[in-house]
Short mmCIF file of C-alpha atoms in Angstrom, two decimals:
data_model
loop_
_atom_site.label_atom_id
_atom_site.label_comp_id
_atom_site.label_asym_id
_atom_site.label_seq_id
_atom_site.Cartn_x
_atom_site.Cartn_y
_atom_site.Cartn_z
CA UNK A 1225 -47.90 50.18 -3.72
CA UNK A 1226 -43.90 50.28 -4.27
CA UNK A 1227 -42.90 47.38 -6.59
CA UNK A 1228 -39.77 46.36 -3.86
CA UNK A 1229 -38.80 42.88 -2.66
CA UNK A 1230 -41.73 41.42 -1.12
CA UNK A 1231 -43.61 41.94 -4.53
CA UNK A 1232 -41.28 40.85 -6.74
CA UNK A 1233 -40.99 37.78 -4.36
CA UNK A 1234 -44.03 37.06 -4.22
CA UNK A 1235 -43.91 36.49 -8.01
CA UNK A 1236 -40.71 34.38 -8.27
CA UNK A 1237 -43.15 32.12 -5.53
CA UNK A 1238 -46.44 31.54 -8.25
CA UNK A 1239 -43.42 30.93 -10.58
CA UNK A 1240 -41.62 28.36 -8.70
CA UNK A 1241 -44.73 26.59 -7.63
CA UNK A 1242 -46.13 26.31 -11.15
CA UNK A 1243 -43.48 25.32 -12.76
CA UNK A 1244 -42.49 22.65 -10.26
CA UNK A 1245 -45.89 21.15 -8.98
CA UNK A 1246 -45.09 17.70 -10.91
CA UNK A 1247 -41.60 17.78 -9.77
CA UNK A 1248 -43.01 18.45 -5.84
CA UNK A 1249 -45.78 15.70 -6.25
CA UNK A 1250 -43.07 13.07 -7.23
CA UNK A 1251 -40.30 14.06 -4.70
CA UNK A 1252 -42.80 13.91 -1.88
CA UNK A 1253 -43.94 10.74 -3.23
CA UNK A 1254 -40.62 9.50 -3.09
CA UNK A 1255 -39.66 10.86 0.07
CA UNK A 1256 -42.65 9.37 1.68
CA UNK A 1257 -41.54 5.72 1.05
CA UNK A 1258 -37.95 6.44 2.48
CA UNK A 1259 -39.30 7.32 5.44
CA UNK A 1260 -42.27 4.71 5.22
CA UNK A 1261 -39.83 2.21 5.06
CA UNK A 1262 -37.20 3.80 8.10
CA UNK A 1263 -34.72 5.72 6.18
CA UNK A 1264 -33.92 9.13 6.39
CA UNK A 1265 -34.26 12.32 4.73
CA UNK A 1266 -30.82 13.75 3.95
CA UNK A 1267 -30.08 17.52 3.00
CA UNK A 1268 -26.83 19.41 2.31
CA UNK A 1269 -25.87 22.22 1.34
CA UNK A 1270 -22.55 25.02 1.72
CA UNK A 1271 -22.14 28.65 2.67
CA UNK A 1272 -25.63 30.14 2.54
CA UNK A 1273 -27.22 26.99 1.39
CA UNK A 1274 -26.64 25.42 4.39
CA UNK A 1275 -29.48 27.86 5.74
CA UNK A 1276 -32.09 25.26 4.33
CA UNK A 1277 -31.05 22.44 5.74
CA UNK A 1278 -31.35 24.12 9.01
CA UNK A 1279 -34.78 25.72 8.20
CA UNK A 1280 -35.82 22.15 7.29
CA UNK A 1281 -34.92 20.22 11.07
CA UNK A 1282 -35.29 20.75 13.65
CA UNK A 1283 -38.01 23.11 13.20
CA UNK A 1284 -41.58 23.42 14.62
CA UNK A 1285 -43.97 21.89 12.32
CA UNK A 1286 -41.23 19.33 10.71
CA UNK A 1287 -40.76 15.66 11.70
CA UNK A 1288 -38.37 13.21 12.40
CA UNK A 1289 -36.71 11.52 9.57
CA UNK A 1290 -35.24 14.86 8.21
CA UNK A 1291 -31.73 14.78 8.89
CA UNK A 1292 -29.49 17.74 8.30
CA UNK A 1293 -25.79 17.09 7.00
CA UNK A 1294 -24.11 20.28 8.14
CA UNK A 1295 -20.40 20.47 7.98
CA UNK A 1296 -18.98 23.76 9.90
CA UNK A 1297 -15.91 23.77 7.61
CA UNK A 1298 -18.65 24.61 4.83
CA UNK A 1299 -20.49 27.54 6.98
CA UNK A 1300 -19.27 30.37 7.43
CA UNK A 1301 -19.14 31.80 11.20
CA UNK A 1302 -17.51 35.09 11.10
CA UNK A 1303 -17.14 37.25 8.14
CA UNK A 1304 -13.63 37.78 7.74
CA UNK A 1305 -10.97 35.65 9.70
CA UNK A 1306 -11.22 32.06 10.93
CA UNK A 1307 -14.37 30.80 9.84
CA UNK A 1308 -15.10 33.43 7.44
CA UNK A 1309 -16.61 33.68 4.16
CA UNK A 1310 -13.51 33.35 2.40
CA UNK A 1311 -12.81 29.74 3.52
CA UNK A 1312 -15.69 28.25 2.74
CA UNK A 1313 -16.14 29.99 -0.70
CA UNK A 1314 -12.08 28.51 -1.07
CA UNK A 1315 -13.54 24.84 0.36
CA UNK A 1316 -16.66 24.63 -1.07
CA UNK A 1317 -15.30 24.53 -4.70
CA UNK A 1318 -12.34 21.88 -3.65
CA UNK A 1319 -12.34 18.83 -5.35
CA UNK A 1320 -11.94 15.65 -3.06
CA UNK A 1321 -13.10 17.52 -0.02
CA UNK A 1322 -16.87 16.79 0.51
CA UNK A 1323 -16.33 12.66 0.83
CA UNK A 1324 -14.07 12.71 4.27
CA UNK A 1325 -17.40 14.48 5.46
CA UNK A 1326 -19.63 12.38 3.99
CA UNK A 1327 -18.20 8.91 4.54
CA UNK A 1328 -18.77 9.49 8.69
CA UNK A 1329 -22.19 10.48 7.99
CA UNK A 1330 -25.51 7.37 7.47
CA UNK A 1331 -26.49 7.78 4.27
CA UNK A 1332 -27.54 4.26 3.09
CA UNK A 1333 -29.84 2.62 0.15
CA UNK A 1334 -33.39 3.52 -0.22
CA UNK A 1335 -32.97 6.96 1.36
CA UNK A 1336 -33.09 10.42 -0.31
CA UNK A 1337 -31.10 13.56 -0.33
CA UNK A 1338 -31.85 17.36 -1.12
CA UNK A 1339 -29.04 19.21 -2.26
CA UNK A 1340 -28.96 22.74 -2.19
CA UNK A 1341 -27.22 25.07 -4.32
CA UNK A 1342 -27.90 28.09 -5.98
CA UNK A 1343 -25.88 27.95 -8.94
CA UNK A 1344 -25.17 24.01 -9.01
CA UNK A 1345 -21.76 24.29 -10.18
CA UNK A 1346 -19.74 24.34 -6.40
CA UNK A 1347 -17.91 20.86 -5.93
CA UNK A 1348 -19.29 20.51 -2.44
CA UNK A 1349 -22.75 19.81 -4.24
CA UNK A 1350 -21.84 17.84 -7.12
CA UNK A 1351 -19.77 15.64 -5.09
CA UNK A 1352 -22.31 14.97 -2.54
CA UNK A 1353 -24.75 14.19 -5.38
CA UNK A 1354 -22.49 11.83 -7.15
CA UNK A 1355 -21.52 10.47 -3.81
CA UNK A 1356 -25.10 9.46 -2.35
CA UNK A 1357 -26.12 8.26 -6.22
CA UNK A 1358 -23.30 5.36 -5.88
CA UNK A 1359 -24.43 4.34 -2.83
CA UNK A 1360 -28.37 4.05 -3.78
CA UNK A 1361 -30.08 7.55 -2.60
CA UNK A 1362 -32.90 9.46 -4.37
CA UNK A 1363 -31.08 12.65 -5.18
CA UNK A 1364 -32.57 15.70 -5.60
CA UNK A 1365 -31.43 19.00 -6.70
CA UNK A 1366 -32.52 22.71 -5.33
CA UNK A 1367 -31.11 25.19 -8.05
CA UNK A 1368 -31.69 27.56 -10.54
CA UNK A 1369 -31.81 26.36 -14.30
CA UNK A 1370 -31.52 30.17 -15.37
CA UNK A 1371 -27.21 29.04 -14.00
CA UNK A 1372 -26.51 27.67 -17.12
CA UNK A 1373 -23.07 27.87 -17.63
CA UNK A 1374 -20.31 25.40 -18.51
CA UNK A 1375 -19.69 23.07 -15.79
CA UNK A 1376 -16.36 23.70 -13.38
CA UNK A 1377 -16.21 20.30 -11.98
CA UNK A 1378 -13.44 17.92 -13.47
CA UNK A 1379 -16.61 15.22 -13.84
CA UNK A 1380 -18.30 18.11 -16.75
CA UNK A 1381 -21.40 18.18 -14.64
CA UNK A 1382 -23.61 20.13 -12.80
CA UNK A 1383 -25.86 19.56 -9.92
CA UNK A 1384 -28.83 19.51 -11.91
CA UNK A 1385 -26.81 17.12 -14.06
CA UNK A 1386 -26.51 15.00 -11.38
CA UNK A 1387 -29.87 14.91 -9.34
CA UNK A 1388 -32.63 12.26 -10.53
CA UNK A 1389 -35.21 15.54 -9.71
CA UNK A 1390 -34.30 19.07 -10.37
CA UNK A 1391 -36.16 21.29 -8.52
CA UNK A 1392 -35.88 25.02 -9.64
CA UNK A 1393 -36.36 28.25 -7.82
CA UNK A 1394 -36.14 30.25 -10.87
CA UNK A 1395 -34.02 32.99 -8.74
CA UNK A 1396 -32.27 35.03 -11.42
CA UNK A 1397 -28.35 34.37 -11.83
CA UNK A 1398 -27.45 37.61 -9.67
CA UNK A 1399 -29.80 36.38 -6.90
CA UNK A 1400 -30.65 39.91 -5.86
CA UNK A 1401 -33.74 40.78 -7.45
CA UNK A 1402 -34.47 44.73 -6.69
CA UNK A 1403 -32.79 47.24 -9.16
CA UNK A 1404 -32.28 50.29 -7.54
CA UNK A 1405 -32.23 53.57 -9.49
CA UNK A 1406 -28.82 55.17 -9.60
CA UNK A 1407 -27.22 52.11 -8.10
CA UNK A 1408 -25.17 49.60 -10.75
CA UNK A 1409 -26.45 46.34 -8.88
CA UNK A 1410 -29.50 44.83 -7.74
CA UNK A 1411 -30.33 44.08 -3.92
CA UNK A 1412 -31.91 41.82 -1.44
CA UNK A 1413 -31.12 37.76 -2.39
CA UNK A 1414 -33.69 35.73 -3.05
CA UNK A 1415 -32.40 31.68 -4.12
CA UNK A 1416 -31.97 31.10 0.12
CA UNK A 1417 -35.79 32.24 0.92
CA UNK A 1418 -37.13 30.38 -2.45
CA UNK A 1419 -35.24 27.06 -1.47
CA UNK A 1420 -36.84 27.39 1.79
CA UNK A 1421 -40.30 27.71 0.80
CA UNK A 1422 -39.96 25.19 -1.63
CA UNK A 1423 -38.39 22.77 1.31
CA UNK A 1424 -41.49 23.80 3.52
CA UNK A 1425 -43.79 22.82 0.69
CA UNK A 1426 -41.84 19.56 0.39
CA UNK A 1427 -42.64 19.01 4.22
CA UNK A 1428 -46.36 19.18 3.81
CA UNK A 1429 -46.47 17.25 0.62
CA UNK A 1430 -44.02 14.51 2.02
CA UNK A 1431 -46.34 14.50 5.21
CA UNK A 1432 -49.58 14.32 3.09
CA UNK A 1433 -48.46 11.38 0.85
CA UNK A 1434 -47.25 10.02 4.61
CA UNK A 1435 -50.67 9.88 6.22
CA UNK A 1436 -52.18 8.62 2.71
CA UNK A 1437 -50.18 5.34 3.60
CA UNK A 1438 -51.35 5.26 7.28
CA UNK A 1439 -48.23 7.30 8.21
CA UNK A 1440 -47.55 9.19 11.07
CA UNK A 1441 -44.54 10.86 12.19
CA UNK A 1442 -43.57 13.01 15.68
CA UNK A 1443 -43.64 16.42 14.78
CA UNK A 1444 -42.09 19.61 16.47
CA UNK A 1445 -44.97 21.86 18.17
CA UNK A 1446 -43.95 24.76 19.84
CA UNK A 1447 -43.60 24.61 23.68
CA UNK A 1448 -45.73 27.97 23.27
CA UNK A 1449 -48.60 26.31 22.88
CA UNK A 1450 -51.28 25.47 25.45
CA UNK A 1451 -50.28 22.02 26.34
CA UNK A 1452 -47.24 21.42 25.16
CA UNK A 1453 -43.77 21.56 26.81
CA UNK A 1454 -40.03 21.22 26.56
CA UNK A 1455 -40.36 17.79 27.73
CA UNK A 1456 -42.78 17.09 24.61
CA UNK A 1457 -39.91 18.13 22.22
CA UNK A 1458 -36.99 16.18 24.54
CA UNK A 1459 -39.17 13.06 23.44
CA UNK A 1460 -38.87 14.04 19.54
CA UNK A 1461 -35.15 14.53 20.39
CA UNK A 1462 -34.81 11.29 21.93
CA UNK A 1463 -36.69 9.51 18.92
CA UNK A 1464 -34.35 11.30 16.18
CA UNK A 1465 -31.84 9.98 18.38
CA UNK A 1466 -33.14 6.32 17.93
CA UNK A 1467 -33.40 6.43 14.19
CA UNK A 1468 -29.72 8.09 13.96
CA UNK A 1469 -28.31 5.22 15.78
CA UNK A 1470 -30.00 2.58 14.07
CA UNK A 1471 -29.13 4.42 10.11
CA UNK A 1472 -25.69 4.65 11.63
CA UNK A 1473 -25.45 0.71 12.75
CA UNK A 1474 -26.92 0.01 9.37
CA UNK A 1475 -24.20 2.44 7.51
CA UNK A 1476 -21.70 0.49 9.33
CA UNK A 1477 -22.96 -3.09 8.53
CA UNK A 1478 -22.65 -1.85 5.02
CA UNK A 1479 -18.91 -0.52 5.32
CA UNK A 1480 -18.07 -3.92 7.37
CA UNK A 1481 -19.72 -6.36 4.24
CA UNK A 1482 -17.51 -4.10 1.86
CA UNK A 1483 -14.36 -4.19 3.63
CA UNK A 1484 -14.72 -8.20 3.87
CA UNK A 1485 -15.81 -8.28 -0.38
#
């Protein structure tokens, strides 16, 4: 059978889940008394490390409490152009940036956040790290450790630096991971699939340690299914809703009781 990507994916996976299965077990332990106790779930990331986030919530077989922080001036939307890939690879690595995002968006004590970034050094990541460990959230770190050199930020640190939990794909540093003869690079990325995988396996571990408490949150089921309809997931909308408003009233009383000390 031809040694392409799926194979050589498959391999990074066994590797990734070995070397990580304490790391898993503690951030889904974690996780679980967040949400256990009404927080949220925060995860971030820029250009394609934004896919994650998205892969995480909504998504059938998640559940409320996740809680995507996408900003659009971090994606990119076109390839060239307005929107392009440019910007955001211009943006992502600009000091300062990240917290006029961030300080609109309910992040508050006791919750967590899962940052993704393939080679930990962008600002956007490290900022949004150091920014959610001031104001008391778990923080944990998607990366590869095999991105090990010196740090960019003005700070001298790295996301994995940073995060309380380092979780680590163990993509290579060139992502790509088939060589092809005659060609001078590899092909086909694989840190955005592994960080997905890894978040999926986060989901069922977070729900596990969840329903070892008592625990039970909504989750998504596809309107596919024999039973279940549109009006079924307009319900898990409407809850996500609920808990948005009330982290975002509680994010507020917090900014009021600062602004008065």
């Amino acid at each position: 059978m031809s040694d392409f990507y799926l194979h050589r994916l498959i391999k990074l996976i066994e590797t990734a889940g070995s070397a990580n299965d304490a790391a898993l077990t503690e951030v889904a332990k974690r996780f679980s008394e967040s949400l256990a106790k009404g927080g949220l779930i925060h995860l971030f990331g820029s250009g394609h490390s934004v896919l994650p986030t998205q892969e995480a919530f909504p998504r059938y077989g998640s559940f409320v409490g996740f809680n995507p922080l996408t900003d659009p001036r971090v994606m990119w939307h076109n390839v060239l152009g307005a929107g392009g890939v440019r910007e955001l690879l211009w943006l992502e690595r600009t000091e300062n940036y990240i917290d006029k995002f961030l300080d609109h968006q309910p992040l508050n004590a006791g919750d967590s956040i899962i940052i993704y970034s393939h080679s930990g050094t962008n600002s956007a990541g490290i900022e949004t790290a150091l920014y959610a460990k001031k104001r008391g959230l778990f923080v944990v770190a998607v990366t590869s450790k095999a991105n090990d050199k010196p740090a960019k930020h003005s700070s001298g640190k790295r996301l994995k630096d940073v995060a309380d939990i380092v979780i680590d794909t163990n993509s290579p540093v060139e992502d790509a991971i088939v060589p092809i003869e005659g060609w001078s690079r590899p092909v086909s990325g694989s840190s955005t699939v592994l960080a997905m995988i890894l978040t999926h396996e986060l989901i069922a571990r977070t729900a596990d340690a969840l329903s070892k408490q008592g625990v039970e949150l909504p989750v998504f089921a596809s309107p596919t299914i024999e039973g279940v309809t549109l009006h079924d997931t307009d319900i898990i909308y409407g809850i996500y809703r609920e808990k948005m408003l009330e982290a975002q009233q509680k994010h507020l009383k917090t900014f009021q009781d600062t602004m008065k000390g």
